[in-house]
PDB file of C-alpha atoms and ligand atoms in Angstrom:
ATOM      1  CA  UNK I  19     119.834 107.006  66.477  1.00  0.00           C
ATOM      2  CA  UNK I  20     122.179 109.547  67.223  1.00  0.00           C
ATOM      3  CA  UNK I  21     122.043 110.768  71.263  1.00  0.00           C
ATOM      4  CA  UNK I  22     120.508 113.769  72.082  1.00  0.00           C
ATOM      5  CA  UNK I  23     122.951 117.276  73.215  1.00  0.00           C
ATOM      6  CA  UNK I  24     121.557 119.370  76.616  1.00  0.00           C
ATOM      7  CA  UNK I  25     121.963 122.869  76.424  1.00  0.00           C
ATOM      8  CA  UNK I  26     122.188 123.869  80.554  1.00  0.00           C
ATOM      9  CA  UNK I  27     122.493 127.454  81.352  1.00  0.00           C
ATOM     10  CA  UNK I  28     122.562 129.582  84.018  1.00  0.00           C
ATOM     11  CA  UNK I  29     122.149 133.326  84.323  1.00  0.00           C
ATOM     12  CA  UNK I  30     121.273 136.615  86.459  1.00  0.00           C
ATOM     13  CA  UNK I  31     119.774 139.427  84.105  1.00  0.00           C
ATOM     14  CA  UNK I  32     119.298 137.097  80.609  1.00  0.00           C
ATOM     15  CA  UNK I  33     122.316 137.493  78.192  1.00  0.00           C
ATOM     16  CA  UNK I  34     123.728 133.991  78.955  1.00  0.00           C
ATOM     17  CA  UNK I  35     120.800 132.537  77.987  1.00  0.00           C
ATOM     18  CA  UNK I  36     120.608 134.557  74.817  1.00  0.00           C
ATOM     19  CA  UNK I  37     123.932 133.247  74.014  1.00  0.00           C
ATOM     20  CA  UNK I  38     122.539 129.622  75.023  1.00  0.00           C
ATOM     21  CA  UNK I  39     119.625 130.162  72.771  1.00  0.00           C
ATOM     22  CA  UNK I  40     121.879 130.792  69.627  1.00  0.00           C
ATOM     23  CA  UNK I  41     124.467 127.904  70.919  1.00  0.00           C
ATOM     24  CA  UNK I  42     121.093 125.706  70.201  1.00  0.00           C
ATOM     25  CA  UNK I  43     120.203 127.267  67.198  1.00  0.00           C
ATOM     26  CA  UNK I  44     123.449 126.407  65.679  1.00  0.00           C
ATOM     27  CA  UNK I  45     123.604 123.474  66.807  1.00  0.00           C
ATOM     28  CA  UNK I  46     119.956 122.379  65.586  1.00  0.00           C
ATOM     29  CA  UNK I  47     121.227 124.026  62.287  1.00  0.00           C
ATOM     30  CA  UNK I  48     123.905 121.013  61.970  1.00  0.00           C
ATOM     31  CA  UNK I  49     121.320 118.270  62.313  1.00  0.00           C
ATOM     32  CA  UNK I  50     122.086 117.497  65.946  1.00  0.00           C
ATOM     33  CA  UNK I  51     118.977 117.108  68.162  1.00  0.00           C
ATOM     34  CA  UNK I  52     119.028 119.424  71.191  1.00  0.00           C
ATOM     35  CA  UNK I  53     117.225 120.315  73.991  1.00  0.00           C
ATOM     36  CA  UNK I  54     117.708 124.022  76.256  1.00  0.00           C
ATOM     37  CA  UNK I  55     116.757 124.138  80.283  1.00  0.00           C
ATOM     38  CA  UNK I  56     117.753 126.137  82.678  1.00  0.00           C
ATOM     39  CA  UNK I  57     120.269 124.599  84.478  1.00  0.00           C
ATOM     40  CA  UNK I  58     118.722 124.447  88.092  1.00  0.00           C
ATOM     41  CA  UNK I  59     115.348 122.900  86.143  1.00  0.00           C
ATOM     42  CA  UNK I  60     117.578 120.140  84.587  1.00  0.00           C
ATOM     43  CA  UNK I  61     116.468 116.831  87.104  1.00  0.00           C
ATOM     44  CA  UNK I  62     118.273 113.983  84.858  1.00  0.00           C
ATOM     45  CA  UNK I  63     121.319 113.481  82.570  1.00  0.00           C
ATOM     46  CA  UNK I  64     119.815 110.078  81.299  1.00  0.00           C
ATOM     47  CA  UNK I  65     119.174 109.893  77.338  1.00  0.00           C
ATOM     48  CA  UNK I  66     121.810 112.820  76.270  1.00  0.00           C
ATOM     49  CA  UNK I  67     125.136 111.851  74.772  1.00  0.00           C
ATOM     50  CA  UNK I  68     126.362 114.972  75.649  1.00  0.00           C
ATOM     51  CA  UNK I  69     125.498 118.739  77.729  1.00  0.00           C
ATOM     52  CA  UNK I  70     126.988 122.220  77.088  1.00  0.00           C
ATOM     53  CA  UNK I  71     127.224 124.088  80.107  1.00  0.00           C
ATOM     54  CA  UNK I  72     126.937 128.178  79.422  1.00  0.00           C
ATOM     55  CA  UNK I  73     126.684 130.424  82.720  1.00  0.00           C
ATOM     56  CA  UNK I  74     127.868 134.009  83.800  1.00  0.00           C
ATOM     57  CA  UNK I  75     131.183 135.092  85.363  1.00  0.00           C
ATOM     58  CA  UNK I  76     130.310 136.968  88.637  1.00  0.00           C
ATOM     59  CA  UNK I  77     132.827 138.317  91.034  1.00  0.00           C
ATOM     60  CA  UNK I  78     135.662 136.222  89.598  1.00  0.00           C
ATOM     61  CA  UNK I  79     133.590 133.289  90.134  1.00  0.00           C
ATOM     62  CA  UNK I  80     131.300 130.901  87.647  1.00  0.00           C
ATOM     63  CA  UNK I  81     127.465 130.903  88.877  1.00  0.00           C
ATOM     64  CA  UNK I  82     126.824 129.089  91.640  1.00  0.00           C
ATOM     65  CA  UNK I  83     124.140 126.898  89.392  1.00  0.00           C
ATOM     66  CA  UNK I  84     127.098 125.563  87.338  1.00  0.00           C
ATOM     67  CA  UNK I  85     129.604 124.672  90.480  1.00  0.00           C
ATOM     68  CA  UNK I  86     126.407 122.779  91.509  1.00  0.00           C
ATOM     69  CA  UNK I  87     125.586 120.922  88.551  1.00  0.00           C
ATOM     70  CA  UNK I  88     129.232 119.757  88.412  1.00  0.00           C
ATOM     71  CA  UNK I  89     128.752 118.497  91.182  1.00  0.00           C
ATOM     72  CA  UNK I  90     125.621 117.175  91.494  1.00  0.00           C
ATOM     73  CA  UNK I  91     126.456 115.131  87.749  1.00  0.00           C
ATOM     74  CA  UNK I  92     129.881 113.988  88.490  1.00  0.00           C
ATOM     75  CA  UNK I  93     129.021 110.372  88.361  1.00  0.00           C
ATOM     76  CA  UNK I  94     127.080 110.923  84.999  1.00  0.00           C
ATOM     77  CA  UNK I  95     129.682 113.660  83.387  1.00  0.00           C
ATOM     78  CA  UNK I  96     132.891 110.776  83.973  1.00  0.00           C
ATOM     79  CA  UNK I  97     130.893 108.309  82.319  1.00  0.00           C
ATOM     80  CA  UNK I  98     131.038 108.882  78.804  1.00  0.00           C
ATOM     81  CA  UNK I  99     128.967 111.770  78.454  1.00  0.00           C
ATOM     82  CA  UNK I 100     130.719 114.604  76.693  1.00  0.00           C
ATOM     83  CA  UNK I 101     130.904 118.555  78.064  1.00  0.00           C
ATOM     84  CA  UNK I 102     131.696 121.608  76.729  1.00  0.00           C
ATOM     85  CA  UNK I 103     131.374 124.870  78.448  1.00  0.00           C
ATOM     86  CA  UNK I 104     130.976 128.542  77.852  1.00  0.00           C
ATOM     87  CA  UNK I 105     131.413 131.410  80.546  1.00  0.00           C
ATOM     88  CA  UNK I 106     129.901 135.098  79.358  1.00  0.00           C
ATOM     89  CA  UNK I 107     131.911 137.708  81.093  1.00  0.00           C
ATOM     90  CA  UNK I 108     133.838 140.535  79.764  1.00  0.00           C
ATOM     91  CA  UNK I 109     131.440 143.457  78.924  1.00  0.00           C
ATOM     92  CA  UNK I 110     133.854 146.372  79.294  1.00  0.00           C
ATOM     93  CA  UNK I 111     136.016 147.100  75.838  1.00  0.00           C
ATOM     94  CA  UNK I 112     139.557 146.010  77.106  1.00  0.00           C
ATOM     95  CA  UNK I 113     142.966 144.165  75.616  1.00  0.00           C
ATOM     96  CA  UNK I 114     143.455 140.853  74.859  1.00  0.00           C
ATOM     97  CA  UNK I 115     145.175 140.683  78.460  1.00  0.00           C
ATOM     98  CA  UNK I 116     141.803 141.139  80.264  1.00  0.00           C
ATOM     99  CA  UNK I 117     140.312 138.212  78.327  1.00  0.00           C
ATOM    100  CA  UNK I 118     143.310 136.125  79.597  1.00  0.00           C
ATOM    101  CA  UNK I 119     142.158 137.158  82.941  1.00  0.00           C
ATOM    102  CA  UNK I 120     138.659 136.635  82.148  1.00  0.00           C
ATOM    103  CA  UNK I 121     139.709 133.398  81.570  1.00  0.00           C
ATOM    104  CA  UNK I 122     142.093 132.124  84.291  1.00  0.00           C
ATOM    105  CA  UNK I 123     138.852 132.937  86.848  1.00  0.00           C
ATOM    106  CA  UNK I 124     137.328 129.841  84.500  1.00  0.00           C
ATOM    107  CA  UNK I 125     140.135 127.674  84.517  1.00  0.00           C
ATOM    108  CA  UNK I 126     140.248 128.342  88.336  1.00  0.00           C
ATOM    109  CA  UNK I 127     136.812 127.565  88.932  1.00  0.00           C
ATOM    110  CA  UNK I 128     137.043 124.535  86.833  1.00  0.00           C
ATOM    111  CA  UNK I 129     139.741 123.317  88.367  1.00  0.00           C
ATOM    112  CA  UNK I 130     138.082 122.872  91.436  1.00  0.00           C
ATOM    113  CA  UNK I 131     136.474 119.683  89.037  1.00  0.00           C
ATOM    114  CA  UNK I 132     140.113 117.994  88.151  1.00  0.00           C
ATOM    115  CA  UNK I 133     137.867 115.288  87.293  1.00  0.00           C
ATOM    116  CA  UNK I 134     136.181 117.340  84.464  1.00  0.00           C
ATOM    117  CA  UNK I 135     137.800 116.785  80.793  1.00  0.00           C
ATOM    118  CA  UNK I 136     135.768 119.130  78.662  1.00  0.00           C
ATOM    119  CA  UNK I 137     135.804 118.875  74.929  1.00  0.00           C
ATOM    120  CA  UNK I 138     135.529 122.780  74.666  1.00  0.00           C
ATOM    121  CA  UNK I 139     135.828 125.581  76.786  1.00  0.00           C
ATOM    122  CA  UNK I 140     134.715 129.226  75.508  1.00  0.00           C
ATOM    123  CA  UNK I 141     134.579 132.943  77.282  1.00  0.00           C
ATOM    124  CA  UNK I 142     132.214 134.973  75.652  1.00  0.00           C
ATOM    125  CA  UNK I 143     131.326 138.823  75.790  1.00  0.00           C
ATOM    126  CA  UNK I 144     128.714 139.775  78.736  1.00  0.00           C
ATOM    127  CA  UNK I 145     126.465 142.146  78.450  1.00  0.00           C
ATOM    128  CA  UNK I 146     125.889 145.137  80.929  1.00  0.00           C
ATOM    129  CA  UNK I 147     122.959 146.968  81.844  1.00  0.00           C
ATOM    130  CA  UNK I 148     122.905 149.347  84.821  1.00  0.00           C
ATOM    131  CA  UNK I 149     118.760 149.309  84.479  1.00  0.00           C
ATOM    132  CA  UNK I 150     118.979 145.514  85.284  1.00  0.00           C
ATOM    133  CA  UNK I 151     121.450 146.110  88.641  1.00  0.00           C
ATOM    134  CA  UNK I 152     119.576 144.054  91.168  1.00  0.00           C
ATOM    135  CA  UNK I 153     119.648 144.594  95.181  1.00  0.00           C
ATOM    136  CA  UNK I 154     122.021 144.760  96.615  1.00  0.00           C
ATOM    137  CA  UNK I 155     124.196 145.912  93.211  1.00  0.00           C
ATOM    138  CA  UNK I 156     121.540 148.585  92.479  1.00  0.00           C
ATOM    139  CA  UNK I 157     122.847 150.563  95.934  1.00  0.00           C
ATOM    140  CA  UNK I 158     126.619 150.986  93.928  1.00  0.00           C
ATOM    141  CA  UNK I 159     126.967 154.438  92.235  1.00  0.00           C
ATOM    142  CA  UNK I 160     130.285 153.125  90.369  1.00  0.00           C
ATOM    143  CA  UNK I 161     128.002 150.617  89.148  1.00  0.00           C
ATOM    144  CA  UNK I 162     124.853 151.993  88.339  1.00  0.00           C
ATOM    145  CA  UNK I 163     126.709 155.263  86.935  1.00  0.00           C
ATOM    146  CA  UNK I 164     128.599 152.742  84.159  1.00  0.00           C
ATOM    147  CA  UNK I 165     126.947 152.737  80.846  1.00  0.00           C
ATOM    148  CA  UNK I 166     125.265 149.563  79.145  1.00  0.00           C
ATOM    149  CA  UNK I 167     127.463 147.280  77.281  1.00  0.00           C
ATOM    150  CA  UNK I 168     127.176 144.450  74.902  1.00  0.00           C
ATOM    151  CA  UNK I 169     130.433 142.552  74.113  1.00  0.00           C
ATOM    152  CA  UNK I 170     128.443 139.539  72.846  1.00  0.00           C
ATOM    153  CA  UNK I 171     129.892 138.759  68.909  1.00  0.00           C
ATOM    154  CA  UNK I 172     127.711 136.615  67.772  1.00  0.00           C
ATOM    155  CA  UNK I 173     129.545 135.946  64.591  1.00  0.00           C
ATOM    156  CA  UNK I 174     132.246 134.010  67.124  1.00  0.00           C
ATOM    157  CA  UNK I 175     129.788 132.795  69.166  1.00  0.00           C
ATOM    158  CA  UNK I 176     128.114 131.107  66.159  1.00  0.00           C
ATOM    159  CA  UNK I 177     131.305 129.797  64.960  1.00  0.00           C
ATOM    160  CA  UNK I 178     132.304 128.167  68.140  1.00  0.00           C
ATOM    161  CA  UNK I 179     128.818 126.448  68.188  1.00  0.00           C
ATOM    162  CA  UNK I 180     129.557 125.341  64.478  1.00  0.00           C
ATOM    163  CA  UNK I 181     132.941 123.911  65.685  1.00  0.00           C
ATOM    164  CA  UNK I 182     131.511 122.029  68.537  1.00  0.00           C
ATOM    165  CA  UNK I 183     128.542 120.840  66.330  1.00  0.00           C
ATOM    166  CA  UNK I 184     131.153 118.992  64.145  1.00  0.00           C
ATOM    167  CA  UNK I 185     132.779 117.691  66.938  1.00  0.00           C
ATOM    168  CA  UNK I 186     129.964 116.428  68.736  1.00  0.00           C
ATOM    169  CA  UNK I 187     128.803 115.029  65.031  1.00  0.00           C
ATOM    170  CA  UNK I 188     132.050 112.910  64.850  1.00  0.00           C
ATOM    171  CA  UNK I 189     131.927 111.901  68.664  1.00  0.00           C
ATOM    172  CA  UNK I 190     128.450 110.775  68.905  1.00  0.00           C
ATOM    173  CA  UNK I 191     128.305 108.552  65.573  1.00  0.00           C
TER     174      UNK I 191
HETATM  175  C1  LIG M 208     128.420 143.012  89.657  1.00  0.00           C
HETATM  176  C2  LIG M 208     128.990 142.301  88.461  1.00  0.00           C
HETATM  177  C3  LIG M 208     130.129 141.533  88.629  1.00  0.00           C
HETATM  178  C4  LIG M 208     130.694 140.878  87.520  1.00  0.00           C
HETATM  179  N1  LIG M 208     131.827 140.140  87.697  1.00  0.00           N
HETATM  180  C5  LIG M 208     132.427 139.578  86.618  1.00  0.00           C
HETATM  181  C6  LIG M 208     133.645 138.852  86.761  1.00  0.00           C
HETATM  182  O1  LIG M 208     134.188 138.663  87.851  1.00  0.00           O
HETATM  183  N2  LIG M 208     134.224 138.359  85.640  1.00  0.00           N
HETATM  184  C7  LIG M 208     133.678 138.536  84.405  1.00  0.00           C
HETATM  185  O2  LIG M 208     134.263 138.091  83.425  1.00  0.00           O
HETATM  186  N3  LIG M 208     132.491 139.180  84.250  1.00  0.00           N
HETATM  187  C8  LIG M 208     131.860 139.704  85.318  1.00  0.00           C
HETATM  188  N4  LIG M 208     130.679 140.364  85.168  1.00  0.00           N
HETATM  189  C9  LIG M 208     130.056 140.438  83.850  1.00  0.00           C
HETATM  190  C10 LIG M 208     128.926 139.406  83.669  1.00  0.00           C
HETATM  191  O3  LIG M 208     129.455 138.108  83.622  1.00  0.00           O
HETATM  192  C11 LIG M 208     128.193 139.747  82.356  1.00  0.00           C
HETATM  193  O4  LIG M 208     127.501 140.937  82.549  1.00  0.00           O
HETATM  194  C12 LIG M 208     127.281 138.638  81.882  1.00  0.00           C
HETATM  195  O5  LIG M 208     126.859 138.897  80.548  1.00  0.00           O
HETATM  196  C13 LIG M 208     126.043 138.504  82.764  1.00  0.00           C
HETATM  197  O6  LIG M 208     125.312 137.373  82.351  1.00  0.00           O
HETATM  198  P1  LIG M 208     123.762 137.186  82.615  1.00  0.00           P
HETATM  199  O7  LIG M 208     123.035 138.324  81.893  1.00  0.00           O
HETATM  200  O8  LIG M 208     123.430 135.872  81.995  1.00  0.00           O
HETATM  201  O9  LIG M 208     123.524 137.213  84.085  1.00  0.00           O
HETATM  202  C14 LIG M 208     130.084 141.012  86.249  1.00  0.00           C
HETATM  203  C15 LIG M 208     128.936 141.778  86.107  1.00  0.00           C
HETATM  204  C16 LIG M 208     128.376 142.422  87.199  1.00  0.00           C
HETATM  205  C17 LIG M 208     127.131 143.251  87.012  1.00  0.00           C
END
């Protein structure tokens, strides 16, 4: 029988784990079995073949939830047990340059895991809401004065699922 994929996310104000939610969907779609937590609930690795990791870019860094389940799983996540990742992020329409930004803050946060070999590795669009600003970020006019943003496609982020269901299919069997 064919191992079992955990969905792990983290996230602040809900859109990652929108995105997460569809990510599973998708996947589920392609026959695979799957199973969603958040990522600080998730207590064992054991049973899975693989985990996709999906959690928030927040002042250039990736949630702390992630850095600590990288951690925390190292032993687990070098032995055979497949990851991909998403980051949500950008939420402001800008070029193609600021996604390559967005971007490099991943690769810089993962590469504080040189032991980490990914099979995928996705930014996403974020989604902003000023009404969801919690304290202390609800005290900064230039932030609760920006309008409410959604730069989530879900026609890409259903096709990157779709990708990494086939190449979890081909992996795992
Ligand atoms: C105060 C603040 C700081 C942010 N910093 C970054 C950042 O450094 N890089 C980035 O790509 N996105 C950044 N974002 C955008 C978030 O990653 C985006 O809104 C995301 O969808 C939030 O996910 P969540 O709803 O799951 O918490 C920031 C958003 C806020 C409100």
């Amino acid at each position: 029988m064919q191992k079992k994929i955990l969905i792990a996310y983290a996230t602040r104000t809900g859109s990652t784990q929108e995105v997460a939610e569809a990510v599973a969907v998708t996947l589920c779609e392609s026959g695979l079995e799957v199973d969603i937590q958040p990522m600080r609930n998730v207590r064992t690795l054991k049973g899975y073949g693989a985990v996709v990791l999906g959690a928030p870019l927040y002042m250039f860094h990736w949630h702390k939830d992630a850095l600590s389940f990288l951690s925390r799983y190292r032993e687990v996540l070098t032995d055979g047990l497949l990851v991909a990742i998403f980051a949500s992020g950008p939420f402001a329409k800008g070029d193609e340059k600021e996604w390559q930004e967005v971007r490099k803050q991943l690769d810089q946060e993962l590469a504080k895991f040189a032991w980490l070999r990914p099979i995928a590795v996705e930014i996403v669009g974020g989604k902003f809401d000023p009404a969801k600003l919690s304290f202390p970020l609800n005290l900064v006019p230039a932030l609760k004065q920006m309008p409410a943003s959604d730069l989530r496609d879900w026609t890409v982020i259903r096709a990157w699922a779709s990708n990494l269901a086939a190449k979890l299919q081909s992996a795992l069997s």
